[in-house]
Protein backbone atom coordinates (compact mmCIF):
# COMPACT_ATOMS: atom_id res chain seq x y z
CA UNK A 1 0.00 0.00 0.00
CA UNK A 2 1.47 3.37 -0.96
CA UNK A 3 1.11 6.83 0.61
CA UNK A 4 -1.77 7.94 -1.63
CA UNK A 5 -3.78 4.85 -0.68
CA UNK A 6 -3.28 5.65 3.00
CA UNK A 7 -4.42 9.29 2.47
CA UNK A 8 -7.53 8.07 0.67
CA UNK A 9 -8.36 5.75 3.57
CA UNK A 10 -7.85 8.58 6.10
CA UNK A 11 -10.10 10.89 4.12
CA UNK A 12 -12.69 8.08 3.97
CA UNK A 13 -12.76 8.03 7.77
CA UNK A 14 -10.66 4.99 8.67
CA UNK A 15 -8.65 5.17 11.89
CA UNK A 16 -4.90 4.55 12.15
CA UNK A 17 -5.47 1.12 13.76
CA UNK A 18 -7.84 0.04 10.99
CA UNK A 19 -5.38 1.15 8.31
CA UNK A 20 -2.52 -0.61 10.12
CA UNK A 21 -4.53 -3.85 10.25
CA UNK A 22 -5.19 -3.56 6.49
CA UNK A 23 -1.49 -3.19 5.71
CA UNK A 24 -0.43 -6.21 7.74
CA UNK A 25 -0.21 -9.30 5.63
CA UNK A 26 -1.77 -12.30 7.24
CA UNK A 27 0.56 -15.21 7.82
CA UNK A 28 -0.15 -18.02 5.43
CA UNK A 29 -1.68 -21.02 7.06
CA UNK A 30 0.84 -23.76 7.47
CA UNK A 31 -0.18 -27.08 6.12
CA UNK A 32 0.08 -29.85 8.66
CA UNK A 33 3.19 -31.90 8.16
CA UNK A 34 2.48 -35.34 6.82
CA UNK A 35 3.04 -38.16 9.23
CA UNK A 36 6.30 -39.93 8.57
CA UNK A 37 5.82 -43.16 6.72
CA UNK A 38 6.05 -46.17 8.91
CA UNK A 39 9.09 -48.22 8.05
CA UNK A 40 8.21 -51.88 7.89
CA UNK A 41 10.40 -54.03 10.01
CA UNK A 42 12.71 -56.20 7.93
CA UNK A 43 11.86 -59.83 7.83
CA UNK A 44 14.15 -61.97 9.88
CA UNK A 45 16.40 -64.25 7.91
CA UNK A 46 15.76 -67.91 8.45
CA UNK A 47 18.04 -69.55 10.94
CA UNK A 48 20.89 -71.41 9.23
CA UNK A 49 21.08 -75.12 9.70
CA UNK A 50 22.92 -75.96 12.88
CA UNK A 51 24.13 -79.35 11.70
CA UNK A 52 27.92 -79.04 11.05
CA UNK A 53 27.90 -81.95 8.60
CA UNK A 54 25.23 -80.23 6.52
CA UNK A 55 27.18 -76.96 6.55
CA UNK A 56 30.36 -78.69 5.42
CA UNK A 57 28.50 -80.38 2.54
CA UNK A 58 27.12 -77.01 1.41
CA UNK A 59 30.56 -75.42 1.58
CA UNK A 60 32.12 -78.27 -0.38
CA UNK A 61 29.42 -78.02 -3.08
CA UNK A 62 30.05 -74.27 -3.41
CA UNK A 63 33.80 -74.80 -3.58
CA UNK A 64 33.35 -77.36 -6.35
CA UNK A 65 31.13 -74.99 -8.37
CA UNK A 66 33.71 -72.21 -8.04
CA UNK A 67 36.47 -74.53 -9.19
CA UNK A 68 34.39 -75.62 -12.21
CA UNK A 69 33.79 -71.99 -13.19
CA UNK A 70 37.47 -71.14 -12.81
CA UNK A 71 38.53 -73.99 -15.08
CA UNK A 72 35.86 -73.08 -17.66
CA UNK A 73 37.02 -69.46 -17.82
CA UNK A 74 40.67 -70.50 -18.01
CA UNK A 75 39.99 -72.88 -20.89
CA UNK A 76 38.01 -70.21 -22.76
CA UNK A 77 40.83 -67.70 -22.34
CA UNK A 78 43.42 -70.16 -23.65
CA UNK A 79 41.27 -71.05 -26.67
CA UNK A 80 40.76 -67.39 -27.53
CA UNK A 81 44.49 -66.65 -27.31
CA UNK A 82 45.54 -69.67 -29.37
CA UNK A 83 42.70 -70.13 -31.83
CA UNK A 84 41.14 -67.15 -33.51
CA UNK A 85 41.68 -64.43 -31.01
CA UNK A 86 41.42 -60.91 -32.37
CA UNK A 87 44.33 -59.79 -34.52
CA UNK A 88 46.66 -57.70 -32.45
CA UNK A 89 47.78 -54.48 -34.09
CA UNK A 90 51.07 -53.03 -32.93
CA UNK A 91 51.94 -49.35 -32.57
CA UNK A 92 54.17 -49.65 -35.61
CA UNK A 93 51.26 -50.98 -37.68
CA UNK A 94 49.08 -48.05 -36.66
CA UNK A 95 51.80 -45.49 -37.42
CA UNK A 96 52.53 -47.10 -40.78
CA UNK A 97 48.84 -46.99 -41.74
CA UNK A 98 48.72 -43.28 -40.83
CA UNK A 99 51.89 -42.32 -42.69
CA UNK A 100 51.31 -44.51 -45.74
CA UNK A 101 47.64 -45.52 -45.88
CA UNK A 102 46.75 -48.42 -48.12
CA UNK A 103 44.33 -47.72 -50.94
CA UNK A 104 41.43 -49.99 -51.76
CA UNK A 105 43.40 -51.50 -54.64
CA UNK A 106 46.24 -52.58 -52.34
CA UNK A 107 43.94 -54.26 -49.88
mmCIF file of N, CA and C in Angstrom:
data_model
loop_
_atom_site.group_PDB
_atom_site.id
_atom_site.type_symbol
_atom_site.label_atom_id
_atom_site.label_comp_id
_atom_site.label_asym_id
_atom_site.label_seq_id
_atom_site.Cartn_x
_atom_site.Cartn_y
_atom_site.Cartn_z
ATOM 1 N N UNK A 1 0.853 -1.156 0.000
ATOM 2 C CA UNK A 1 0.000 0.000 0.000
ATOM 3 C C UNK A 1 0.910 1.233 0.000
ATOM 4 N N UNK A 2 0.614 2.178 -0.884
ATOM 5 C CA UNK A 2 1.469 3.365 -0.957
ATOM 6 C C UNK A 2 0.834 4.531 -0.190
ATOM 7 N N UNK A 3 1.513 5.663 -0.188
ATOM 8 C CA UNK A 3 1.114 6.827 0.605
ATOM 9 C C UNK A 3 -0.253 7.369 0.162
ATOM 10 N N UNK A 4 -0.500 7.401 -1.120
ATOM 11 C CA UNK A 4 -1.766 7.936 -1.635
ATOM 12 C C UNK A 4 -2.938 7.051 -1.192
ATOM 13 N N UNK A 5 -2.729 5.741 -1.150
ATOM 14 C CA UNK A 5 -3.784 4.845 -0.677
ATOM 15 C C UNK A 5 -4.104 5.115 0.790
ATOM 16 N N UNK A 6 -3.078 5.375 1.586
ATOM 17 C CA UNK A 6 -3.280 5.654 3.003
ATOM 18 C C UNK A 6 -4.054 6.964 3.159
ATOM 19 N N UNK A 7 -3.703 8.005 2.402
ATOM 20 C CA UNK A 7 -4.419 9.293 2.466
ATOM 21 C C UNK A 7 -5.885 9.123 2.090
ATOM 22 N N UNK A 8 -6.137 8.287 1.092
ATOM 23 C CA UNK A 8 -7.527 8.066 0.667
ATOM 24 C C UNK A 8 -8.309 7.366 1.774
ATOM 25 N N UNK A 9 -7.673 6.438 2.469
ATOM 26 C CA UNK A 9 -8.356 5.752 3.565
ATOM 27 C C UNK A 9 -8.622 6.701 4.730
ATOM 28 N N UNK A 10 -7.673 7.603 5.013
ATOM 29 C CA UNK A 10 -7.853 8.581 6.102
ATOM 30 C C UNK A 10 -9.003 9.518 5.758
ATOM 31 N N UNK A 11 -9.029 9.975 4.520
ATOM 32 C CA UNK A 11 -10.104 10.887 4.124
ATOM 33 C C UNK A 11 -11.452 10.179 4.088
ATOM 34 N N UNK A 12 -11.439 8.843 3.957
ATOM 35 C CA UNK A 12 -12.688 8.080 3.970
ATOM 36 C C UNK A 12 -13.165 7.829 5.394
ATOM 37 N N UNK A 13 -12.326 8.146 6.400
ATOM 38 C CA UNK A 13 -12.761 8.031 7.773
ATOM 39 C C UNK A 13 -12.215 6.837 8.532
ATOM 40 N N UNK A 14 -11.250 6.138 7.968
ATOM 41 C CA UNK A 14 -10.657 4.991 8.670
ATOM 42 C C UNK A 14 -9.676 5.491 9.719
ATOM 43 N N UNK A 15 -9.583 4.803 10.832
ATOM 44 C CA UNK A 15 -8.648 5.175 11.889
ATOM 45 C C UNK A 15 -7.285 4.563 11.580
ATOM 46 N N UNK A 16 -6.269 5.033 12.346
ATOM 47 C CA UNK A 16 -4.902 4.551 12.147
ATOM 48 C C UNK A 16 -4.811 3.047 12.422
ATOM 49 N N UNK A 17 -5.512 2.560 13.449
ATOM 50 C CA UNK A 17 -5.473 1.123 13.761
ATOM 51 C C UNK A 17 -6.103 0.287 12.646
ATOM 52 N N UNK A 18 -7.179 0.770 12.075
ATOM 53 C CA UNK A 18 -7.836 0.044 10.991
ATOM 54 C C UNK A 18 -6.933 -0.015 9.758
ATOM 55 N N UNK A 19 -6.288 1.113 9.464
ATOM 56 C CA UNK A 19 -5.378 1.153 8.308
ATOM 57 C C UNK A 19 -4.189 0.229 8.543
ATOM 58 N N UNK A 20 -3.658 0.242 9.771
ATOM 59 C CA UNK A 20 -2.523 -0.615 10.116
ATOM 60 C C UNK A 20 -2.900 -2.093 9.949
ATOM 61 N N UNK A 21 -4.117 -2.446 10.372
ATOM 62 C CA UNK A 21 -4.533 -3.849 10.246
ATOM 63 C C UNK A 21 -4.719 -4.237 8.784
ATOM 64 N N UNK A 22 -5.052 -3.276 7.926
ATOM 65 C CA UNK A 22 -5.187 -3.561 6.494
ATOM 66 C C UNK A 22 -3.828 -3.790 5.843
ATOM 67 N N UNK A 23 -2.815 -3.079 6.328
ATOM 68 C CA UNK A 23 -1.492 -3.189 5.710
ATOM 69 C C UNK A 23 -0.740 -4.438 6.147
ATOM 70 N N UNK A 24 -1.113 -4.996 7.294
ATOM 71 C CA UNK A 24 -0.433 -6.209 7.741
ATOM 72 C C UNK A 24 -0.851 -7.377 6.861
ATOM 73 N N UNK A 25 0.115 -8.122 6.448
ATOM 74 C CA UNK A 25 -0.205 -9.299 5.633
ATOM 75 C C UNK A 25 -0.435 -10.479 6.565
ATOM 76 N N UNK A 26 -1.525 -11.152 6.370
ATOM 77 C CA UNK A 26 -1.775 -12.296 7.242
ATOM 78 C C UNK A 26 -0.763 -13.404 6.955
ATOM 79 N N UNK A 27 -0.380 -14.102 7.992
ATOM 80 C CA UNK A 27 0.561 -15.210 7.825
ATOM 81 C C UNK A 27 -0.149 -16.347 7.114
ATOM 82 N N UNK A 28 0.486 -16.908 6.132
ATOM 83 C CA UNK A 28 -0.152 -18.019 5.427
ATOM 84 C C UNK A 28 -0.309 -19.202 6.371
ATOM 85 N N UNK A 29 -1.441 -19.867 6.209
ATOM 86 C CA UNK A 29 -1.684 -21.021 7.062
ATOM 87 C C UNK A 29 -0.710 -22.128 6.699
ATOM 88 N N UNK A 30 -0.119 -22.680 7.700
ATOM 89 C CA UNK A 30 0.835 -23.762 7.470
ATOM 90 C C UNK A 30 0.068 -25.064 7.330
ATOM 91 N N UNK A 31 0.444 -25.783 6.312
ATOM 92 C CA UNK A 31 -0.177 -27.078 6.119
ATOM 93 C C UNK A 31 0.388 -28.038 7.148
ATOM 94 N N UNK A 32 -0.454 -28.891 7.679
ATOM 95 C CA UNK A 32 0.076 -29.847 8.658
ATOM 96 C C UNK A 32 1.090 -30.770 7.990
ATOM 97 N N UNK A 33 2.150 -31.034 8.704
ATOM 98 C CA UNK A 33 3.189 -31.901 8.162
ATOM 99 C C UNK A 33 2.665 -33.320 8.068
ATOM 100 N N UNK A 34 2.954 -33.973 6.950
ATOM 101 C CA UNK A 34 2.478 -35.344 6.823
ATOM 102 C C UNK A 34 3.181 -36.247 7.840
ATOM 103 N N UNK A 35 2.450 -37.230 8.269
ATOM 104 C CA UNK A 35 3.042 -38.161 9.231
ATOM 105 C C UNK A 35 4.139 -38.943 8.536
ATOM 106 N N UNK A 36 5.241 -39.155 9.215
ATOM 107 C CA UNK A 36 6.303 -39.934 8.572
ATOM 108 C C UNK A 36 5.815 -41.345 8.276
ATOM 109 N N UNK A 37 6.228 -41.828 7.126
ATOM 110 C CA UNK A 37 5.816 -43.165 6.721
ATOM 111 C C UNK A 37 6.401 -44.192 7.682
ATOM 112 N N UNK A 38 5.580 -45.119 8.011
ATOM 113 C CA UNK A 38 6.049 -46.172 8.910
ATOM 114 C C UNK A 38 6.954 -47.108 8.131
ATOM 115 N N UNK A 39 8.118 -47.335 8.676
ATOM 116 C CA UNK A 39 9.085 -48.220 8.047
ATOM 117 C C UNK A 39 8.768 -49.648 8.479
ATOM 118 N N UNK A 40 8.493 -50.499 7.500
ATOM 119 C CA UNK A 40 8.205 -51.880 7.889
ATOM 120 C C UNK A 40 9.463 -52.537 8.440
ATOM 121 N N UNK A 41 9.258 -53.339 9.419
ATOM 122 C CA UNK A 41 10.400 -54.026 10.012
ATOM 123 C C UNK A 41 10.885 -55.098 9.043
ATOM 124 N N UNK A 42 12.203 -55.193 8.860
ATOM 125 C CA UNK A 42 12.709 -56.204 7.931
ATOM 126 C C UNK A 42 12.391 -57.607 8.446
ATOM 127 N N UNK A 43 12.147 -58.456 7.461
ATOM 128 C CA UNK A 43 11.862 -59.832 7.832
ATOM 129 C C UNK A 43 13.140 -60.477 8.346
ATOM 130 N N UNK A 44 12.983 -61.296 9.321
ATOM 131 C CA UNK A 44 14.145 -61.973 9.877
ATOM 132 C C UNK A 44 14.570 -63.092 8.941
ATOM 133 N N UNK A 45 15.867 -63.192 8.756
ATOM 134 C CA UNK A 45 16.402 -64.253 7.912
ATOM 135 C C UNK A 45 16.192 -65.591 8.612
ATOM 136 N N UNK A 46 15.938 -66.613 7.817
ATOM 137 C CA UNK A 46 15.763 -67.911 8.453
ATOM 138 C C UNK A 46 17.050 -68.359 9.141
ATOM 139 N N UNK A 47 16.884 -69.045 10.191
ATOM 140 C CA UNK A 47 18.036 -69.548 10.945
ATOM 141 C C UNK A 47 18.800 -70.562 10.090
ATOM 142 N N UNK A 48 20.125 -70.431 9.996
ATOM 143 C CA UNK A 48 20.891 -71.409 9.226
ATOM 144 C C UNK A 48 20.867 -72.769 9.935
ATOM 145 N N UNK A 49 21.077 -73.766 9.133
ATOM 146 C CA UNK A 49 21.085 -75.119 9.698
ATOM 147 C C UNK A 49 22.214 -75.231 10.717
ATOM 148 N N UNK A 50 21.937 -75.845 11.814
ATOM 149 C CA UNK A 50 22.922 -75.963 12.878
ATOM 150 C C UNK A 50 23.767 -77.219 12.751
ATOM 151 N N UNK A 51 23.407 -78.099 11.847
ATOM 152 C CA UNK A 51 24.132 -79.352 11.700
ATOM 153 C C UNK A 51 25.465 -79.081 11.001
ATOM 154 N N UNK A 52 26.607 -79.332 11.663
ATOM 155 C CA UNK A 52 27.917 -79.040 11.054
ATOM 156 C C UNK A 52 28.181 -79.880 9.808
ATOM 157 N N UNK A 53 27.679 -81.082 9.771
ATOM 158 C CA UNK A 53 27.903 -81.946 8.597
ATOM 159 C C UNK A 53 27.197 -81.336 7.389
ATOM 160 N N UNK A 54 25.986 -80.839 7.600
ATOM 161 C CA UNK A 54 25.226 -80.230 6.520
ATOM 162 C C UNK A 54 25.917 -78.959 6.024
ATOM 163 N N UNK A 55 26.453 -78.164 6.936
ATOM 164 C CA UNK A 55 27.181 -76.959 6.551
ATOM 165 C C UNK A 55 28.421 -77.293 5.741
ATOM 166 N N UNK A 56 29.146 -78.302 6.146
ATOM 167 C CA UNK A 56 30.361 -78.695 5.416
ATOM 168 C C UNK A 56 30.018 -79.195 4.016
ATOM 169 N N UNK A 57 28.908 -79.900 3.862
ATOM 170 C CA UNK A 57 28.495 -80.376 2.542
ATOM 171 C C UNK A 57 28.140 -79.198 1.636
ATOM 172 N N UNK A 58 27.479 -78.210 2.189
ATOM 173 C CA UNK A 58 27.119 -77.014 1.412
ATOM 174 C C UNK A 58 28.373 -76.259 0.989
ATOM 175 N N UNK A 59 29.310 -76.116 1.890
ATOM 176 C CA UNK A 59 30.563 -75.416 1.584
ATOM 177 C C UNK A 59 31.338 -76.168 0.514
ATOM 178 N N UNK A 60 31.391 -77.459 0.606
ATOM 179 C CA UNK A 60 32.117 -78.269 -0.377
ATOM 180 C C UNK A 60 31.457 -78.161 -1.753
ATOM 181 N N UNK A 61 30.125 -78.153 -1.800
ATOM 182 C CA UNK A 61 29.424 -78.018 -3.081
ATOM 183 C C UNK A 61 29.716 -76.657 -3.707
ATOM 184 N N UNK A 62 29.724 -75.606 -2.906
ATOM 185 C CA UNK A 62 30.046 -74.269 -3.413
ATOM 186 C C UNK A 62 31.487 -74.191 -3.905
ATOM 187 N N UNK A 63 32.399 -74.805 -3.166
ATOM 188 C CA UNK A 63 33.801 -74.802 -3.579
ATOM 189 C C UNK A 63 33.972 -75.510 -4.917
ATOM 190 N N UNK A 64 33.263 -76.609 -5.113
ATOM 191 C CA UNK A 64 33.355 -77.360 -6.354
ATOM 192 C C UNK A 64 32.794 -76.543 -7.525
ATOM 193 N N UNK A 65 31.696 -75.829 -7.303
ATOM 194 C CA UNK A 65 31.134 -74.987 -8.366
ATOM 195 C C UNK A 65 32.098 -73.862 -8.743
ATOM 196 N N UNK A 66 32.738 -73.267 -7.764
ATOM 197 C CA UNK A 66 33.712 -72.207 -8.041
ATOM 198 C C UNK A 66 34.890 -72.758 -8.832
ATOM 199 N N UNK A 67 35.351 -73.905 -8.482
ATOM 200 C CA UNK A 67 36.469 -74.534 -9.193
ATOM 201 C C UNK A 67 36.080 -74.847 -10.637
ATOM 202 N N UNK A 68 34.857 -75.328 -10.853
ATOM 203 C CA UNK A 68 34.391 -75.617 -12.214
ATOM 204 C C UNK A 68 34.340 -74.335 -13.049
ATOM 205 N N UNK A 69 33.847 -73.261 -12.466
ATOM 206 C CA UNK A 69 33.793 -71.986 -13.185
ATOM 207 C C UNK A 69 35.186 -71.468 -13.518
ATOM 208 N N UNK A 70 36.101 -71.594 -12.570
ATOM 209 C CA UNK A 70 37.466 -71.136 -12.811
ATOM 210 C C UNK A 70 38.095 -71.890 -13.967
ATOM 211 N N UNK A 71 37.932 -73.201 -14.002
ATOM 212 C CA UNK A 71 38.533 -73.987 -15.083
ATOM 213 C C UNK A 71 37.862 -73.683 -16.421
ATOM 214 N N UNK A 72 36.563 -73.425 -16.417
ATOM 215 C CA UNK A 72 35.863 -73.080 -17.658
ATOM 216 C C UNK A 72 36.376 -71.759 -18.215
ATOM 217 N N UNK A 73 36.519 -70.763 -17.361
ATOM 218 C CA UNK A 73 37.022 -69.463 -17.820
ATOM 219 C C UNK A 73 38.471 -69.567 -18.281
ATOM 220 N N UNK A 74 39.270 -70.338 -17.603
ATOM 221 C CA UNK A 74 40.667 -70.502 -18.008
ATOM 222 C C UNK A 74 40.759 -71.153 -19.373
ATOM 223 N N UNK A 75 39.965 -72.188 -19.603
ATOM 224 C CA UNK A 75 39.990 -72.877 -20.889
ATOM 225 C C UNK A 75 39.519 -71.947 -22.006
ATOM 226 N N UNK A 76 38.503 -71.141 -21.740
ATOM 227 C CA UNK A 76 38.010 -70.214 -22.756
ATOM 228 C C UNK A 76 39.063 -69.169 -23.090
ATOM 229 N N UNK A 77 39.790 -68.697 -22.105
ATOM 230 C CA UNK A 77 40.828 -67.695 -22.338
ATOM 231 C C UNK A 77 41.963 -68.276 -23.172
ATOM 232 N N UNK A 78 42.344 -69.518 -22.889
ATOM 233 C CA UNK A 78 43.422 -70.163 -23.652
ATOM 234 C C UNK A 78 42.986 -70.376 -25.093
ATOM 235 N N UNK A 79 41.762 -70.834 -25.308
ATOM 236 C CA UNK A 79 41.270 -71.054 -26.669
ATOM 237 C C UNK A 79 41.255 -69.757 -27.450
ATOM 238 N N UNK A 80 40.830 -68.665 -26.822
ATOM 239 C CA UNK A 80 40.765 -67.394 -27.531
ATOM 240 C C UNK A 80 42.156 -66.910 -27.899
ATOM 241 N N UNK A 81 43.125 -67.095 -27.015
ATOM 242 C CA UNK A 81 44.486 -66.653 -27.306
ATOM 243 C C UNK A 81 45.115 -67.485 -28.416
ATOM 244 N N UNK A 82 44.874 -68.780 -28.409
ATOM 245 C CA UNK A 82 45.539 -69.672 -29.367
ATOM 246 C C UNK A 82 44.784 -69.836 -30.670
ATOM 247 N N UNK A 83 43.482 -69.810 -30.646
ATOM 248 C CA UNK A 83 42.696 -70.126 -31.828
ATOM 249 C C UNK A 83 41.698 -69.017 -32.137
ATOM 250 N N UNK A 84 42.081 -68.140 -33.017
ATOM 251 C CA UNK A 84 41.138 -67.153 -33.507
ATOM 252 C C UNK A 84 40.887 -65.969 -32.606
ATOM 253 N N UNK A 85 41.837 -65.646 -31.800
ATOM 254 C CA UNK A 85 41.684 -64.425 -31.011
ATOM 255 C C UNK A 85 41.745 -63.230 -31.939
ATOM 256 N N UNK A 86 41.377 -62.089 -31.496
ATOM 257 C CA UNK A 86 41.418 -60.914 -32.368
ATOM 258 C C UNK A 86 42.857 -60.603 -32.774
ATOM 259 N N UNK A 87 43.002 -60.146 -34.034
ATOM 260 C CA UNK A 87 44.329 -59.787 -34.523
ATOM 261 C C UNK A 87 44.838 -58.619 -33.699
ATOM 262 N N UNK A 88 46.076 -58.748 -33.269
ATOM 263 C CA UNK A 88 46.661 -57.696 -32.451
ATOM 264 C C UNK A 88 47.460 -56.762 -33.348
ATOM 265 N N UNK A 89 47.117 -55.486 -33.283
ATOM 266 C CA UNK A 89 47.775 -54.481 -34.086
ATOM 267 C C UNK A 89 48.809 -53.787 -33.216
ATOM 268 N N UNK A 90 50.021 -53.665 -33.707
ATOM 269 C CA UNK A 90 51.065 -53.034 -32.925
ATOM 270 C C UNK A 90 51.063 -51.525 -33.192
ATOM 271 N N UNK A 91 51.828 -50.802 -32.390
ATOM 272 C CA UNK A 91 51.945 -49.353 -32.565
ATOM 273 C C UNK A 91 52.572 -49.048 -33.917
ATOM 274 N N UNK A 92 53.524 -49.842 -34.307
ATOM 275 C CA UNK A 92 54.167 -49.651 -35.608
ATOM 276 C C UNK A 92 53.185 -49.811 -36.751
ATOM 277 N N UNK A 93 52.271 -50.783 -36.643
ATOM 278 C CA UNK A 93 51.260 -50.979 -37.677
ATOM 279 C C UNK A 93 50.345 -49.763 -37.787
ATOM 280 N N UNK A 94 49.961 -49.210 -36.653
ATOM 281 C CA UNK A 94 49.076 -48.045 -36.656
ATOM 282 C C UNK A 94 49.787 -46.850 -37.268
ATOM 283 N N UNK A 95 51.045 -46.616 -36.873
ATOM 284 C CA UNK A 95 51.797 -45.487 -37.421
ATOM 285 C C UNK A 95 52.022 -45.652 -38.924
ATOM 286 N N UNK A 96 52.314 -46.865 -39.349
ATOM 287 C CA UNK A 96 52.526 -47.103 -40.781
ATOM 288 C C UNK A 96 51.249 -46.844 -41.566
ATOM 289 N N UNK A 97 50.102 -47.218 -41.021
ATOM 290 C CA UNK A 97 48.842 -46.987 -41.745
ATOM 291 C C UNK A 97 48.504 -45.501 -41.793
ATOM 292 N N UNK A 98 48.974 -44.726 -40.817
ATOM 293 C CA UNK A 98 48.720 -43.282 -40.826
ATOM 294 C C UNK A 98 49.640 -42.595 -41.820
ATOM 295 N N UNK A 99 50.913 -42.976 -41.816
ATOM 296 C CA UNK A 99 51.890 -42.323 -42.688
ATOM 297 C C UNK A 99 51.679 -42.730 -44.140
ATOM 298 N N UNK A 100 51.469 -44.011 -44.372
ATOM 299 C CA UNK A 100 51.308 -44.506 -45.736
ATOM 300 C C UNK A 100 50.046 -45.366 -45.795
ATOM 301 N N UNK A 101 48.884 -44.745 -45.885
ATOM 302 C CA UNK A 101 47.643 -45.522 -45.876
ATOM 303 C C UNK A 101 47.511 -46.363 -47.138
ATOM 304 N N UNK A 102 46.959 -47.543 -46.975
ATOM 305 C CA UNK A 102 46.748 -48.417 -48.123
ATOM 306 C C UNK A 102 45.475 -48.002 -48.831
ATOM 307 N N UNK A 103 45.529 -48.035 -50.155
ATOM 308 C CA UNK A 103 44.326 -47.721 -50.939
ATOM 309 C C UNK A 103 43.496 -48.979 -51.066
ATOM 310 N N UNK A 104 42.320 -48.843 -51.612
ATOM 311 C CA UNK A 104 41.432 -49.995 -51.763
ATOM 312 C C UNK A 104 42.020 -51.025 -52.720
ATOM 313 N N UNK A 105 42.789 -50.582 -53.690
ATOM 314 C CA UNK A 105 43.398 -51.500 -54.642
ATOM 315 C C UNK A 105 44.445 -52.373 -53.984
ATOM 316 N N UNK A 106 45.178 -51.840 -53.015
ATOM 317 C CA UNK A 106 46.241 -52.580 -52.345
ATOM 318 C C UNK A 106 45.682 -53.602 -51.372
ATOM 319 N N UNK A 107 44.518 -53.369 -50.862
ATOM 320 C CA UNK A 107 43.944 -54.260 -49.877
ATOM 321 C C UNK A 107 43.362 -55.410 -50.579
#
